[in-house]
Amino acid sequence: KAGVTQTPRYLIKTRGQQVTLSCSPISGHRSVSWYQQTPGQGLQFLFEYFSETQRNKGNFPGRFSGRQFSNSRSEMNVSTLELGDSALYLCASSSEDGLNEQYFGPGTRLTVT
Amino acid sequence: DAKTTQPNSMESNEEEPVHLPCNHSTISGTDYIHWYRQLPSQGPEYVIHGLTSNVNNRMASLAIAEDRKSSTLILHRATLRDAAVYYCILYGTSYGKLTFGQGTILTVHP
């Protein structure tokens, strides 16, 4: 089985712009979670989607949003980028109800200048 | 979220066993104990998880205390590739939300 894929792998944006990141889960997995990793805050949970519905959300501002499509692929969007949004964004997929082990993608490295 | 406590760092020699401890005294009955690791420049990697009984898989073993307030991840023969940050996480009913702490940085010496 192919693993979790994320595109793009690297991205450079300017403050104030918006960005969309994509995640394709492992085939058959219906739960997709998103995380932000920074040197200062470590790995932090953004949100989780299951069957196109957001079931859980972390403590991030409304500028961070996501969605999931019927094929379980997911996107996350960050609007009005700030310098502090520079981070590695990771997505993870899980089978069934989302309480099983998660399989992470390689991440998208976002740099905001 | 229930909290876990891990040593900041540990060292091991190649081909020796490694025991990585984790304390979770506030664990609830529905919390599973998950372990992940993150190698440099990679996303986290699932290692193993368990509820009450000890668990084994091709990567590691998980020993869970009888009162479930602590657990130990066992790497039977460390290799250089096992050098990573290891995270012990309690995962219960909060869908999709793994709460990562600081983890244990494992250094493996040749």
Short mmCIF file of C-alpha atoms in Angstrom, two decimals:
data_model
loop_
_atom_site.label_atom_id
_atom_site.label_comp_id
_atom_site.label_asym_id
_atom_site.label_seq_id
_atom_site.Cartn_x
_atom_site.Cartn_y
_atom_site.Cartn_z
CA LYS A 1 0.00 0.00 0.00
CA ALA A 2 1.21 3.50 -0.75
CA GLY A 3 1.79 5.68 2.27
CA VAL A 4 0.38 9.07 3.09
CA THR A 5 1.37 11.64 0.51
CA GLN A 6 1.47 15.39 0.92
CA THR A 7 1.86 18.08 -1.67
CA PRO A 8 3.66 20.30 -2.09
CA ARG A 9 6.70 19.29 -0.03
CA TYR A 10 8.06 22.82 0.19
CA LEU A 11 6.38 26.18 -0.12
CA ILE A 12 7.45 29.78 0.28
CA LYS A 13 4.77 32.42 0.74
CA THR A 14 4.61 36.06 1.69
CA ARG A 15 2.83 37.51 4.71
CA GLY A 16 -0.82 38.15 4.01
CA GLN A 17 -1.14 35.49 1.33
CA GLN A 18 -3.09 32.29 1.71
CA VAL A 19 -1.98 28.72 1.14
CA THR A 20 -3.61 25.35 0.51
CA LEU A 21 -1.90 22.10 1.41
CA SER A 22 -3.04 18.69 0.23
CA CYS A 23 -2.98 15.25 1.83
CA SER A 24 -3.82 11.88 0.33
CA PRO A 25 -4.37 9.22 2.99
CA ILE A 26 -3.53 5.55 2.81
CA SER A 27 -6.08 3.74 0.67
CA GLY A 28 -9.05 2.72 2.79
CA HIS A 29 -8.32 5.16 5.60
CA ARG A 30 -11.18 7.55 6.28
CA SER A 31 -9.72 9.62 9.11
CA VAL A 32 -7.25 12.40 8.36
CA SER A 33 -5.61 14.54 11.03
CA TRP A 34 -3.44 17.62 10.59
CA TYR A 35 -0.59 18.80 12.80
CA GLN A 36 1.74 21.77 12.92
CA GLN A 37 5.33 21.29 14.03
CA THR A 38 7.55 24.19 15.06
CA PRO A 39 10.80 24.23 17.06
CA GLY A 40 9.18 26.27 19.82
CA GLN A 41 5.80 24.56 20.20
CA GLY A 42 6.56 21.05 19.01
CA LEU A 43 3.82 19.01 17.38
CA GLN A 44 0.36 20.46 17.80
CA PHE A 45 -2.96 19.07 16.63
CA LEU A 46 -4.92 21.22 14.20
CA PHE A 47 -8.02 19.20 13.30
CA GLU A 48 -9.35 15.81 12.28
CA TYR A 49 -11.77 14.84 9.52
CA PHE A 50 -13.74 11.66 9.09
CA SER A 51 -16.18 11.02 6.27
CA GLU A 52 -16.00 14.66 5.17
CA THR A 53 -16.88 15.95 8.64
CA GLN A 54 -14.64 17.76 11.07
CA ARG A 55 -14.86 15.79 14.29
CA ASN A 56 -12.16 17.43 16.35
CA LYS A 57 -10.33 20.71 16.41
CA GLY A 58 -7.28 22.02 18.19
CA ASN A 59 -6.60 25.49 19.53
CA PHE A 60 -5.74 27.37 16.39
CA PRO A 61 -7.28 30.58 15.05
CA GLY A 62 -9.97 30.54 12.41
CA ARG A 63 -7.38 31.35 9.74
CA PHE A 64 -6.64 27.65 9.78
CA SER A 65 -9.32 25.59 8.09
CA GLY A 66 -9.64 22.30 6.35
CA ARG A 67 -11.91 20.02 4.45
CA GLN A 68 -12.15 16.44 3.35
CA PHE A 69 -13.46 15.08 0.09
CA SER A 70 -15.52 12.00 -0.60
CA ASN A 71 -12.38 10.05 -1.54
CA SER A 72 -10.91 10.91 1.90
CA ARG A 73 -8.32 13.27 0.47
CA SER A 74 -7.98 16.35 2.62
CA GLU A 75 -6.83 19.90 2.24
CA MET A 76 -5.95 22.51 4.79
CA ASN A 77 -5.96 26.21 4.15
CA VAL A 78 -4.24 29.02 5.99
CA SER A 79 -5.41 32.52 5.17
CA THR A 80 -3.67 35.81 5.86
CA LEU A 81 -0.34 34.17 6.53
CA GLU A 82 1.82 35.38 9.39
CA LEU A 83 5.53 34.86 9.94
CA GLY A 84 4.68 32.56 12.84
CA ASP A 85 2.89 30.18 10.51
CA SER A 86 6.23 29.01 9.20
CA ALA A 87 6.28 25.37 10.17
CA LEU A 88 6.22 21.78 9.04
CA TYR A 89 2.61 20.75 8.42
CA LEU A 90 1.96 17.06 8.80
CA CYS A 91 -1.05 15.02 8.00
CA ALA A 92 -1.79 11.56 9.27
CA SER A 93 -4.36 8.99 8.30
CA SER A 94 -6.02 6.30 10.33
CA SER A 95 -8.36 3.46 9.58
CA GLU A 96 -11.92 3.06 10.75
CA ASP A 97 -12.99 5.31 13.55
CA GLY A 98 -9.78 7.29 13.94
CA LEU A 99 -8.82 5.93 17.32
CA ASN A 100 -6.30 3.52 15.89
CA GLU A 101 -2.68 4.20 15.10
CA GLN A 102 -1.95 7.10 12.79
CA TYR A 103 0.34 7.01 9.78
CA PHE A 104 2.06 10.26 8.98
CA GLY A 105 3.09 11.78 5.70
CA PRO A 106 6.45 13.47 5.12
CA GLY A 107 4.99 16.91 5.70
CA THR A 108 4.90 20.22 3.86
CA ARG A 109 7.54 22.72 4.88
CA LEU A 110 5.95 26.18 4.75
CA THR A 111 8.11 29.27 4.97
CA VAL A 112 6.44 32.66 5.31
CA THR A 113 8.57 35.69 4.49
CA ASP B 1 -5.64 15.42 28.13
CA ALA B 2 -3.90 12.98 30.44
CA LYS B 3 -0.21 13.76 30.78
CA THR B 4 2.83 11.56 30.25
CA THR B 5 6.32 12.04 31.66
CA GLN B 6 9.41 10.84 29.84
CA PRO B 7 13.14 11.42 30.37
CA ASN B 8 14.50 14.14 28.13
CA SER B 9 17.24 11.95 26.69
CA MET B 10 18.76 8.49 26.79
CA GLU B 11 21.79 6.87 25.25
CA SER B 12 22.48 3.38 24.10
CA ASN B 13 25.09 1.36 22.25
CA GLU B 14 24.35 -0.36 18.99
CA GLU B 15 22.98 -3.91 19.28
CA GLU B 16 22.12 -3.47 22.96
CA PRO B 17 18.56 -3.42 24.32
CA VAL B 18 16.97 -0.09 25.14
CA HIS B 19 14.23 0.47 27.70
CA LEU B 20 12.39 3.77 27.30
CA PRO B 21 10.19 4.57 30.32
CA CYS B 22 6.98 6.56 30.45
CA ASN B 23 4.91 7.57 33.45
CA HIS B 24 1.20 8.25 33.08
CA SER B 25 -0.28 8.24 36.55
CA THR B 26 -3.53 9.98 35.50
CA ILE B 27 -4.37 7.49 32.76
CA SER B 28 -8.06 6.71 32.41
CA GLY B 29 -9.56 3.32 31.76
CA THR B 30 -10.26 4.09 28.11
CA ASP B 31 -6.80 5.47 27.26
CA TYR B 32 -4.57 3.41 25.03
CA ILE B 33 -0.81 3.86 25.40
CA HIS B 34 0.71 4.75 22.04
CA TRP B 35 4.34 5.15 21.10
CA TYR B 36 5.58 7.06 18.09
CA ARG B 37 9.04 8.06 17.03
CA GLN B 38 10.34 10.78 14.80
CA LEU B 39 13.56 10.38 12.91
CA PRO B 40 15.38 13.53 11.80
CA SER B 41 13.67 15.33 8.93
CA GLN B 42 10.76 12.88 8.83
CA GLY B 43 7.18 12.75 10.02
CA PRO B 44 6.38 10.74 13.16
CA GLU B 45 6.24 6.98 12.77
CA TYR B 46 3.88 4.70 14.66
CA VAL B 47 5.74 2.17 16.79
CA ILE B 48 3.31 0.26 18.97
CA HIS B 49 0.29 0.63 21.21
CA GLY B 50 -1.49 -1.29 23.95
CA LEU B 51 -4.22 -1.09 26.55
CA THR B 52 -3.46 -3.47 29.41
CA SER B 53 -1.44 -6.43 28.23
CA ASN B 54 2.14 -6.39 27.01
CA VAL B 55 2.42 -6.14 23.24
CA ASN B 56 5.04 -7.18 20.72
CA ASN B 57 5.50 -6.32 17.07
CA ARG B 58 8.34 -6.39 14.60
CA MET B 59 9.66 -3.03 15.79
CA ALA B 60 9.44 -3.22 19.56
CA SER B 61 7.77 -4.51 22.68
CA LEU B 62 5.55 -2.57 25.05
CA ALA B 63 5.49 -3.52 28.71
CA ILE B 64 2.58 -2.05 30.67
CA ALA B 65 2.54 -1.96 34.44
CA GLU B 66 -0.29 -3.80 36.15
CA ASP B 67 -1.77 -0.54 37.47
CA ARG B 68 -1.25 1.05 34.02
CA LYS B 69 0.44 4.08 35.55
CA SER B 70 3.65 3.45 33.68
CA SER B 71 4.91 1.67 30.62
CA THR B 72 8.22 0.83 28.94
CA LEU B 73 9.04 0.68 25.27
CA ILE B 74 11.66 -1.96 24.61
CA LEU B 75 13.90 -1.97 21.55
CA HIS B 76 15.52 -5.37 21.67
CA ARG B 77 18.64 -4.54 19.68
CA ALA B 78 19.22 -0.89 18.99
CA THR B 79 20.57 0.13 15.61
CA LEU B 80 21.81 3.50 14.45
CA ARG B 81 18.53 3.87 12.59
CA ASP B 82 16.69 3.82 15.92
CA ALA B 83 18.15 7.20 16.89
CA ALA B 84 15.07 9.39 17.10
CA VAL B 85 12.72 11.24 19.41
CA TYR B 86 10.33 8.78 21.05
CA TYR B 87 6.90 9.95 22.16
CA CYS B 88 4.66 8.20 24.65
CA ILE B 89 1.05 9.32 24.14
CA LEU B 90 -2.24 8.48 25.80
CA TYR B 91 -4.91 8.16 23.16
CA GLY B 92 -8.49 7.75 24.21
CA THR B 93 -11.65 9.27 22.92
CA SER B 94 -10.43 12.52 21.38
CA TYR B 95 -10.68 11.57 17.73
CA GLY B 96 -7.53 12.05 15.74
CA LYS B 97 -5.83 14.09 18.43
CA LEU B 98 -2.45 12.81 19.47
CA THR B 99 -1.00 15.09 22.13
CA PHE B 100 2.76 15.09 21.69
CA GLY B 101 4.96 16.07 24.63
CA GLN B 102 8.69 16.71 24.43
CA GLY B 103 9.53 13.02 24.08
CA THR B 104 12.81 11.24 24.75
CA ILE B 105 15.75 11.86 22.48
CA LEU B 106 17.46 8.50 21.96
CA THR B 107 21.09 8.55 20.90
CA VAL B 108 22.61 5.29 19.67
CA HIS B 109 26.39 4.97 19.68
CA PRO B 110 28.21 2.71 17.21
#
